[in-house]
PDB file of C-alpha atoms in Angstrom:
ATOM      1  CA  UNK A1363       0.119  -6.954 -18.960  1.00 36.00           C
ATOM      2  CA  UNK A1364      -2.248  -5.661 -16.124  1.00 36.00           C
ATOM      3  CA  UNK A1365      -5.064  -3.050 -17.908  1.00 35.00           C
ATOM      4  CA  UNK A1366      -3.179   0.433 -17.678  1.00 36.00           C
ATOM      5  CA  UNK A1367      -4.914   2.552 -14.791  1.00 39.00           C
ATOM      6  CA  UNK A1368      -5.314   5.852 -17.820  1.00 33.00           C
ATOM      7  CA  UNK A1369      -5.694   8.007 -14.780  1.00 35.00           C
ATOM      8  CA  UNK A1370      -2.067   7.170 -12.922  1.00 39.00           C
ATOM      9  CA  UNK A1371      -0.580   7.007 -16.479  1.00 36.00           C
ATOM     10  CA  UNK A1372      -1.438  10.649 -17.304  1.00 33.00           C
ATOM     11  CA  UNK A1373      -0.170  12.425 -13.916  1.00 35.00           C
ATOM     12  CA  UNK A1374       3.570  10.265 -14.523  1.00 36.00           C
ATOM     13  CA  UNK A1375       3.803  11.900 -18.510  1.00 36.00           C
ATOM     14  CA  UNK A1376       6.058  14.804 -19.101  1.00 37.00           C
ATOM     15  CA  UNK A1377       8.362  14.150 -16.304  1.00 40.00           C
ATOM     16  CA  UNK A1378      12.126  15.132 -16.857  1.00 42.00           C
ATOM     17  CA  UNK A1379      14.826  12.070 -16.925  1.00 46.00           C
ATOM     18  CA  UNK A1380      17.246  11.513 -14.386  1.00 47.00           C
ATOM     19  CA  UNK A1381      20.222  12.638 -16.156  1.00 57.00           C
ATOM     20  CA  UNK A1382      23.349  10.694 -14.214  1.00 77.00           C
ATOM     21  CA  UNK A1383      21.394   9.562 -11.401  1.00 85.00           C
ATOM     22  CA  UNK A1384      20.822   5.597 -10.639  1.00 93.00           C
ATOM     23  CA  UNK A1385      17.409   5.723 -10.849  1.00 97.00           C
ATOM     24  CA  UNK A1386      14.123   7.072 -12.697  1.00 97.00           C
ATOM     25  CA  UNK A1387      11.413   6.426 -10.357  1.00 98.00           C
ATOM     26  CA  UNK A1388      10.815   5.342  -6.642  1.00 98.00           C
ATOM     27  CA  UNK A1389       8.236   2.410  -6.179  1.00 98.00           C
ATOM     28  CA  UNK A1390       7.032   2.893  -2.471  1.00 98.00           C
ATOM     29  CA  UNK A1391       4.763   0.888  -0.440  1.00 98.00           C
ATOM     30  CA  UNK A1392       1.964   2.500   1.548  1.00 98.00           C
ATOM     31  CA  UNK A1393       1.140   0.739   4.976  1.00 97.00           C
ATOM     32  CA  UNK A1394       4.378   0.240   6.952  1.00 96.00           C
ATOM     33  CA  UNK A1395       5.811   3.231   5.067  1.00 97.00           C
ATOM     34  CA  UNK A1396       3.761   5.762   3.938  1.00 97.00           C
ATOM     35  CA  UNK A1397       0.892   5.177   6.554  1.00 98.00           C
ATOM     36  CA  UNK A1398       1.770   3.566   9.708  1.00 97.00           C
ATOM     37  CA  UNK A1399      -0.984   2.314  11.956  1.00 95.00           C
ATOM     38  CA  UNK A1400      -1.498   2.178  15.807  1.00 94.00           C
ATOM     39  CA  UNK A1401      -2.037  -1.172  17.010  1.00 91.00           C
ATOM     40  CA  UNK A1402      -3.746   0.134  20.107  1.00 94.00           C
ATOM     41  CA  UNK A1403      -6.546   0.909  17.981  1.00 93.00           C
ATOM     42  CA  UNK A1404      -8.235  -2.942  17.337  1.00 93.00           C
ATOM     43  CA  UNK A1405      -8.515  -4.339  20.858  1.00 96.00           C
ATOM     44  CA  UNK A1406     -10.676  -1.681  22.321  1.00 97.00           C
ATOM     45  CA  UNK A1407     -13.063  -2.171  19.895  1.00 97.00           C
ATOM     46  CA  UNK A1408     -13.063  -5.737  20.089  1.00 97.00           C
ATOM     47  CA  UNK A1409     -13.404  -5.752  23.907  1.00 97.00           C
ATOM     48  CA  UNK A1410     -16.539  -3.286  22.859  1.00 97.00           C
ATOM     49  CA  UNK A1411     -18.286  -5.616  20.905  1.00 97.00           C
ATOM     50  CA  UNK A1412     -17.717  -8.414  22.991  1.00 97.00           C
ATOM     51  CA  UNK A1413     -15.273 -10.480  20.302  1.00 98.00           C
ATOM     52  CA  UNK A1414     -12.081 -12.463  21.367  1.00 96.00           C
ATOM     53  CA  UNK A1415      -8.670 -10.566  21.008  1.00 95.00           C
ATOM     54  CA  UNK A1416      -7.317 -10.915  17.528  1.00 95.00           C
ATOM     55  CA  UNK A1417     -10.726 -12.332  16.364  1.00 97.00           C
ATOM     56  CA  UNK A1418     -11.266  -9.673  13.358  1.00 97.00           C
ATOM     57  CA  UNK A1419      -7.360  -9.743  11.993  1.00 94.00           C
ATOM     58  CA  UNK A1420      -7.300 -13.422  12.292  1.00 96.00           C
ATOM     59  CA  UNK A1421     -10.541 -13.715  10.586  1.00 97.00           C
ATOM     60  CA  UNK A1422     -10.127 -10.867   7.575  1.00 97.00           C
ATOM     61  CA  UNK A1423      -6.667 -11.610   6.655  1.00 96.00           C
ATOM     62  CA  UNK A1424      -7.273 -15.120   6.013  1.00 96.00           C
ATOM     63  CA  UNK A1425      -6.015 -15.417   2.234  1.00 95.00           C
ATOM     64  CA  UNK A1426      -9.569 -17.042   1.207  1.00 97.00           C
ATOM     65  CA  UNK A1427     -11.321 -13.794   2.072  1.00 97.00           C
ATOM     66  CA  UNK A1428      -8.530 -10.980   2.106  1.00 97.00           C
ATOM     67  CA  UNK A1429      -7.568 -12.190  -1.812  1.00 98.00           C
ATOM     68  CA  UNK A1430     -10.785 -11.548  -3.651  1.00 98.00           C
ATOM     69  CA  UNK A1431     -10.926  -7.728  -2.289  1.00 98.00           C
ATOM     70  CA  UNK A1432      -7.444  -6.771  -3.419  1.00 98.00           C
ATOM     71  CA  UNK A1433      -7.305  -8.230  -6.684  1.00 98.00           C
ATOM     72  CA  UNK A1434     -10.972  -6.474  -7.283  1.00 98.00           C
ATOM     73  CA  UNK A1435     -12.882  -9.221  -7.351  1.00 98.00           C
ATOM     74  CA  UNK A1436     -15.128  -8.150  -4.659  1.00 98.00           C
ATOM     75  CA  UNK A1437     -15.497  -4.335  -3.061  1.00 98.00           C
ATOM     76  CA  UNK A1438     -14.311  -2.904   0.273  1.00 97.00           C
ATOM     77  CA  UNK A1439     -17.793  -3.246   1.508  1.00 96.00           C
ATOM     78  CA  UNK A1440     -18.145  -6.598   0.719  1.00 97.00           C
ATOM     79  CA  UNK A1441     -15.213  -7.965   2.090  1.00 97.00           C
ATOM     80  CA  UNK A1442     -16.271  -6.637   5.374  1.00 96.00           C
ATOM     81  CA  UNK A1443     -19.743  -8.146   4.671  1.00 96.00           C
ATOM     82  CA  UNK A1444     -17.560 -11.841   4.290  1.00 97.00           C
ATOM     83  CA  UNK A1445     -15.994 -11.447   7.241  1.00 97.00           C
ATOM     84  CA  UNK A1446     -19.024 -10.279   9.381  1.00 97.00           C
ATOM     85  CA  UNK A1447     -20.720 -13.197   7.955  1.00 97.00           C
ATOM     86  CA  UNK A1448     -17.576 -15.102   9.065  1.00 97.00           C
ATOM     87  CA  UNK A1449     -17.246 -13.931  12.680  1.00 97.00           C
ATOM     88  CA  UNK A1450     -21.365 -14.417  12.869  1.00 97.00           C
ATOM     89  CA  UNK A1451     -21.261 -18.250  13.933  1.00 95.00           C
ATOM     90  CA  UNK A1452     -19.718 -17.344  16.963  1.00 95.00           C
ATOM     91  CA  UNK A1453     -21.131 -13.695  17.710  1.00 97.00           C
ATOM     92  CA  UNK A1454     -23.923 -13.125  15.997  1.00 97.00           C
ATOM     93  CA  UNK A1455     -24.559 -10.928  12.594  1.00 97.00           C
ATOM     94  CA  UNK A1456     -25.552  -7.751  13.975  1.00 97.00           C
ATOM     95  CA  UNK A1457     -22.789  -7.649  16.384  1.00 97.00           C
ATOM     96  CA  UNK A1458     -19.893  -8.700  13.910  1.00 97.00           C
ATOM     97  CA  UNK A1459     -21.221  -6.258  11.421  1.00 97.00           C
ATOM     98  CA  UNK A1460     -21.030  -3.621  13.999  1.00 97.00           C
ATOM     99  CA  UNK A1461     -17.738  -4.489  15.439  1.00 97.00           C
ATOM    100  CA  UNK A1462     -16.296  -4.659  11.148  1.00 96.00           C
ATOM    101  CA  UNK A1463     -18.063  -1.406  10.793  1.00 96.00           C
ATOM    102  CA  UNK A1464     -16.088   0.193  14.299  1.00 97.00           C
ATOM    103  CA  UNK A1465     -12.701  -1.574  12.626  1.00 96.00           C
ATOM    104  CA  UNK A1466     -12.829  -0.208   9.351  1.00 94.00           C
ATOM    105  CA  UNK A1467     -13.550   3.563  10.374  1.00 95.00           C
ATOM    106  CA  UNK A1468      -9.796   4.763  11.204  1.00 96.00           C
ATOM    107  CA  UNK A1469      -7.398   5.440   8.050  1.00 96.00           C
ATOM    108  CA  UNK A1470      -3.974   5.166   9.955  1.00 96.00           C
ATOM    109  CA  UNK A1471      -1.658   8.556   9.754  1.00 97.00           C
ATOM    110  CA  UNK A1472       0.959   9.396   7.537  1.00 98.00           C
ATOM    111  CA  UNK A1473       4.391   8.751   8.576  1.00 97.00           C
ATOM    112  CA  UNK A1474       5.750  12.632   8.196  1.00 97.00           C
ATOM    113  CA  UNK A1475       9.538  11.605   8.239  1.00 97.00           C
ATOM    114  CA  UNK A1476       8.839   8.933   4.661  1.00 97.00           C
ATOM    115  CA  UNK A1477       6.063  11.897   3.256  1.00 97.00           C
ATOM    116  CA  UNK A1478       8.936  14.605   3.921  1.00 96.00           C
ATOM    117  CA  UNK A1479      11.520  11.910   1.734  1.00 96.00           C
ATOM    118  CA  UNK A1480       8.976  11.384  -0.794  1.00 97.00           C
ATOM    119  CA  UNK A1481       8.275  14.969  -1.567  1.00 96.00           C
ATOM    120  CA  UNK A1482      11.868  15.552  -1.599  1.00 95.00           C
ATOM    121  CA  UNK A1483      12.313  13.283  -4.267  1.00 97.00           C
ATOM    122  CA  UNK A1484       9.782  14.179  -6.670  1.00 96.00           C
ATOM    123  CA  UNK A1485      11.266  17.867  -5.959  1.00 95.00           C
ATOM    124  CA  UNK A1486      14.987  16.184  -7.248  1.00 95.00           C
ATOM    125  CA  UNK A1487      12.766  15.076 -10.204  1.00 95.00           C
ATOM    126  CA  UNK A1488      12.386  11.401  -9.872  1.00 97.00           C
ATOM    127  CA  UNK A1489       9.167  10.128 -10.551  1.00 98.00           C
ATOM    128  CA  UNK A1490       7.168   8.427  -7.598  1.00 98.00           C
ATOM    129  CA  UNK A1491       4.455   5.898  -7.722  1.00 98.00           C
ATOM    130  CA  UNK A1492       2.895   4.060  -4.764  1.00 98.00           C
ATOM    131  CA  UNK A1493       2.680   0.176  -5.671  1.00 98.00           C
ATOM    132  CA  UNK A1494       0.247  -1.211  -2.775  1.00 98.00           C
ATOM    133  CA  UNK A1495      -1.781  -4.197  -2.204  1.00 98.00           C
ATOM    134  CA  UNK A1496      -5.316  -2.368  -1.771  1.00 98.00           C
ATOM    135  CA  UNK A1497      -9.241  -2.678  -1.610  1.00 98.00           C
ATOM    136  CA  UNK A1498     -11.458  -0.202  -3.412  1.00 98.00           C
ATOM    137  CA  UNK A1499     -11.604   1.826  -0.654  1.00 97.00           C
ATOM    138  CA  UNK A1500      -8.045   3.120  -1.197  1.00 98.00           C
ATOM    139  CA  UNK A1501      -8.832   6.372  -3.039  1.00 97.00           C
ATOM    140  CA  UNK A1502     -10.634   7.106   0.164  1.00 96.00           C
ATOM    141  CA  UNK A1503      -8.102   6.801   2.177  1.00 97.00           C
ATOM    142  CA  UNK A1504      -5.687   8.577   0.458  1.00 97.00           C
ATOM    143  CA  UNK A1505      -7.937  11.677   0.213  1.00 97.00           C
ATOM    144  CA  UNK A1506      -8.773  11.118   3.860  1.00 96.00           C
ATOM    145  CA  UNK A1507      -4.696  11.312   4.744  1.00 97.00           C
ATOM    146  CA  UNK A1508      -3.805  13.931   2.072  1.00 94.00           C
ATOM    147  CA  UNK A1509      -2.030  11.512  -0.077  1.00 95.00           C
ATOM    148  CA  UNK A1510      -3.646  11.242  -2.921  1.00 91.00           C
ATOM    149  CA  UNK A1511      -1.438  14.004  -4.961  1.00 93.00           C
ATOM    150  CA  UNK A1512       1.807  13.404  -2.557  1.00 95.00           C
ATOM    151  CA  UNK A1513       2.640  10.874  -5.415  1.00 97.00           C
ATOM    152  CA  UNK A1514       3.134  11.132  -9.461  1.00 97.00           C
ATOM    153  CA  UNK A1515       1.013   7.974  -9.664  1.00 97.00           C
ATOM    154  CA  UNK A1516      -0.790   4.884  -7.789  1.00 98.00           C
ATOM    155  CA  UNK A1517      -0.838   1.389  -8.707  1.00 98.00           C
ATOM    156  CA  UNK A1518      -3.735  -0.279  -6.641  1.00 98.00           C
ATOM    157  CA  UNK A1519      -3.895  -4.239  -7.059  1.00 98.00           C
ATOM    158  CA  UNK A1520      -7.709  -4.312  -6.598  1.00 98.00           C
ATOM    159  CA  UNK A1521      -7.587  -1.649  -9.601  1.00 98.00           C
ATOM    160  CA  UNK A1522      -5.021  -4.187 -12.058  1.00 98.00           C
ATOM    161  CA  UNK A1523      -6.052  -7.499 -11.037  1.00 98.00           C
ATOM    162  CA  UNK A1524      -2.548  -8.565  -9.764  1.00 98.00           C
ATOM    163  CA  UNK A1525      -1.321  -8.325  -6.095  1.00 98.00           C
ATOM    164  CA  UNK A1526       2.507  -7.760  -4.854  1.00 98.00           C
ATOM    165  CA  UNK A1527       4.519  -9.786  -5.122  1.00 98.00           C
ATOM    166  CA  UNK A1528       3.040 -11.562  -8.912  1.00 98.00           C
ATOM    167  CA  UNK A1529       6.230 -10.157 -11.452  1.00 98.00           C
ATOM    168  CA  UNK A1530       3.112  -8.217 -13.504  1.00 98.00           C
ATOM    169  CA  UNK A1531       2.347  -5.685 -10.804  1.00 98.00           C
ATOM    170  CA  UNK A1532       6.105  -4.704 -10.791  1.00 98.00           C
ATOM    171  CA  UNK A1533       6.357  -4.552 -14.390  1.00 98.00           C
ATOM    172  CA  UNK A1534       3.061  -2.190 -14.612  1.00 98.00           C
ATOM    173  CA  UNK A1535       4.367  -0.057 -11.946  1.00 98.00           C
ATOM    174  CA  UNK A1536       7.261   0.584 -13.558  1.00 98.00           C
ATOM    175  CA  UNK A1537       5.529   1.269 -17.034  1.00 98.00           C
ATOM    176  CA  UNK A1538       2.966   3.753 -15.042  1.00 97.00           C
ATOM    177  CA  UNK A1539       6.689   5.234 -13.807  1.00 97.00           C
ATOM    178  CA  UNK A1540       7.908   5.491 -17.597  1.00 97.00           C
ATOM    179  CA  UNK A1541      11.099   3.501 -16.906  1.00 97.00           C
ATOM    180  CA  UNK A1542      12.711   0.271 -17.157  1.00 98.00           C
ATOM    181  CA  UNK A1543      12.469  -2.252 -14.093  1.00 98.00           C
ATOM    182  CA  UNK A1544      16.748  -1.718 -13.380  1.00 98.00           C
ATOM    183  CA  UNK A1545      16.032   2.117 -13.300  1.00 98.00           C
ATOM    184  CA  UNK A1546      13.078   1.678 -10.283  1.00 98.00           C
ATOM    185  CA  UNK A1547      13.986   1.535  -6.903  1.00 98.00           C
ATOM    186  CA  UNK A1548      11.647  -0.385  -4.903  1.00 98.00           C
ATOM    187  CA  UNK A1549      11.004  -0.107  -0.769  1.00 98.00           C
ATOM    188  CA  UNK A1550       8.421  -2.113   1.056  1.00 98.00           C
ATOM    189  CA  UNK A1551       7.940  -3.446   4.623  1.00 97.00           C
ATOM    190  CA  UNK A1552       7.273  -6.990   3.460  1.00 98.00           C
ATOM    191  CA  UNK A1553      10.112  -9.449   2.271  1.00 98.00           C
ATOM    192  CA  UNK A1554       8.507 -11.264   0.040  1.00 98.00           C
ATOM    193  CA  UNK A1555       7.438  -8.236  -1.783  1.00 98.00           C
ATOM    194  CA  UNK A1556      11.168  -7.097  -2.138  1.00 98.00           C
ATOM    195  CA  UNK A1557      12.506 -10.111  -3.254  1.00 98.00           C
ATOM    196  CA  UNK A1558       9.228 -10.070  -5.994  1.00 98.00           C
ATOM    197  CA  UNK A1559      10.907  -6.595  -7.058  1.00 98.00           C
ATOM    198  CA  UNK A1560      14.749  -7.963  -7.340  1.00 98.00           C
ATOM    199  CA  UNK A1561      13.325 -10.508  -9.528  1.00 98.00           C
ATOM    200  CA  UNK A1562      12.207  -8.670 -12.183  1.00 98.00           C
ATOM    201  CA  UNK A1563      15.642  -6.801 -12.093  1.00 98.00           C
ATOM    202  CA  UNK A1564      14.809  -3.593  -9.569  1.00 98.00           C
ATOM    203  CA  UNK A1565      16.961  -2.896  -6.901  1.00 98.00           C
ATOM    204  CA  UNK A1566      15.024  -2.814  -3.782  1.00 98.00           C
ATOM    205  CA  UNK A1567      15.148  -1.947  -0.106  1.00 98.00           C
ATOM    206  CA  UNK A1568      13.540  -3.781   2.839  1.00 98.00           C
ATOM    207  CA  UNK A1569      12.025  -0.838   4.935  1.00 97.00           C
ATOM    208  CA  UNK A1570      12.149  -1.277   8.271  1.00 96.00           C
ATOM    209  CA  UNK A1571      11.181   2.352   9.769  1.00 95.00           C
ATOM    210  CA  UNK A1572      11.753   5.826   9.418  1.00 96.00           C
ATOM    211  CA  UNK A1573      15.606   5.152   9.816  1.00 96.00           C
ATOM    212  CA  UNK A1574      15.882   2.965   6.708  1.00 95.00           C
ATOM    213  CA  UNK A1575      14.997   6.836   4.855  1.00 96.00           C
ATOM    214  CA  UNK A1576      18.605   8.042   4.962  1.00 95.00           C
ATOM    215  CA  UNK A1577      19.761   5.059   3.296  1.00 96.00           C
ATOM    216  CA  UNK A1578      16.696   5.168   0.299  1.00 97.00           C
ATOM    217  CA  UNK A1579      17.938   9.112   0.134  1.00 96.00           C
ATOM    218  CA  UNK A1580      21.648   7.760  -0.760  1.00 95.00           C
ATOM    219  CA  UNK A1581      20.824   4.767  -2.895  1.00 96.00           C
ATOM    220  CA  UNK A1582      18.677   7.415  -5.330  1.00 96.00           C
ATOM    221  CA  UNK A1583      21.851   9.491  -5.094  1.00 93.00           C
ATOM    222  CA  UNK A1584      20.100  12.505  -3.287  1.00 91.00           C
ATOM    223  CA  UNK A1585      21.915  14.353  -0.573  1.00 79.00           C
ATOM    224  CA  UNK A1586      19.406  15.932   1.264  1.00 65.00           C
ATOM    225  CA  UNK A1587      21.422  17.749   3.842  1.00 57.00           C
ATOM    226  CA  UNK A1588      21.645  20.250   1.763  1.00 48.00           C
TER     227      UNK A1588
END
């Protein structure tokens, strides 16, 4: 197995069990769930540096370069480093480092409709942990948004070594969650990531936006309009 994060492990002790409900824990996804981004953001800061629409996605989430930073091979800050070094053929260093340093200064928002649901759930009792494909910078972030106790525990790939959807990051998030895989419901944005979960014998949900909630509310057996 992945080495246990000690830290995530501790806050997700000493929670009650479920009693008759389907489910011990909720395994949630952070970006297209938790945090939601504006893609309005990246082209005016493209256009300010001078750099072809699309040219810093395109570039940093080419596997070669986005893999090493979330399985913690490499930081945050050297990632960005790669891909300024990347984007410098064509634009120079100084100017891709400033345009990667303009990119990675917002930390998205919270989506308040999935934080509400998630608070209401650890409220019910079931234990939540947030299983996300992440850089080192993540702990950042999730101070920066308020998130980083809105959760019983975080599973970080850059932290474990393994990335969503390899079976061992499932199978650690559910130990961190203290349960059995067919007692986790999973919900992520990303289809290949929920059909990682289902094989390792969770039930999960394709989120799709804030209207999918209702539907994660019933399958934990919660009825929140109460």
């Amino acid at each position: 197995r992945p080495g246990q994060d000690v830290t995530a492990a501790a806050r997700s002790n000493g929670s009650e069990p479920a009693g008759d409900r389907p489910f011990d824990v909720l395994l949630c996804d952070l970006d297209g769930v938790l945090r939601v981004w504006d893609p309005k953001l990246w082209p005016p800061i493209e256009q300010r540096h001078g750099l072809r629409p699309g040219a810093i996605y395109s570039t940093a989430f080419q596997a070669e370069l986005l893999l090493p930073p979330v399985l913690g091979q490499i930081s945050d800050e050297q990632w960005r480093l790669a891909v300024a070094r990347e984007l410098a053929g064509e634009y120079g260093i100084e100017t891709a480092a400033a345009a990667l340093a303009d990119w990675a200064a917002p930390t998205g928002r919270v989506e308040p409709a999935a934080f509400a649901l998630v608070q209401q759930v650890r409220a019910a009792g079931i234990r939540t942990v947030l299983v996300t494909n992440a850089t080192s910078r993540l702990d950042r972030d999730l101070a920066a948004l308020g998130l980083d106790d809105a959760v019983d525990a975080v599973v970080n790939s850059s932290r474990i070594g393994v990335v969503k959807p390899d079976r061992e990051i499932y199978l650690h998030a559910a130990e961190i969650g203290g349960a059995e895989p067919q007692r986790c419901l999973f919900i992520d944005d990303t289809p290949a990531n929920v059909v990682g979960a289902e094989a390792v014998g969770m039930t999960a949900l394709l989120y799709t936006g804030p209207d999918m909630l209702p539907v994660v509310a019933t399958t934990l057996g919660l009825d929140l309009a109460g």
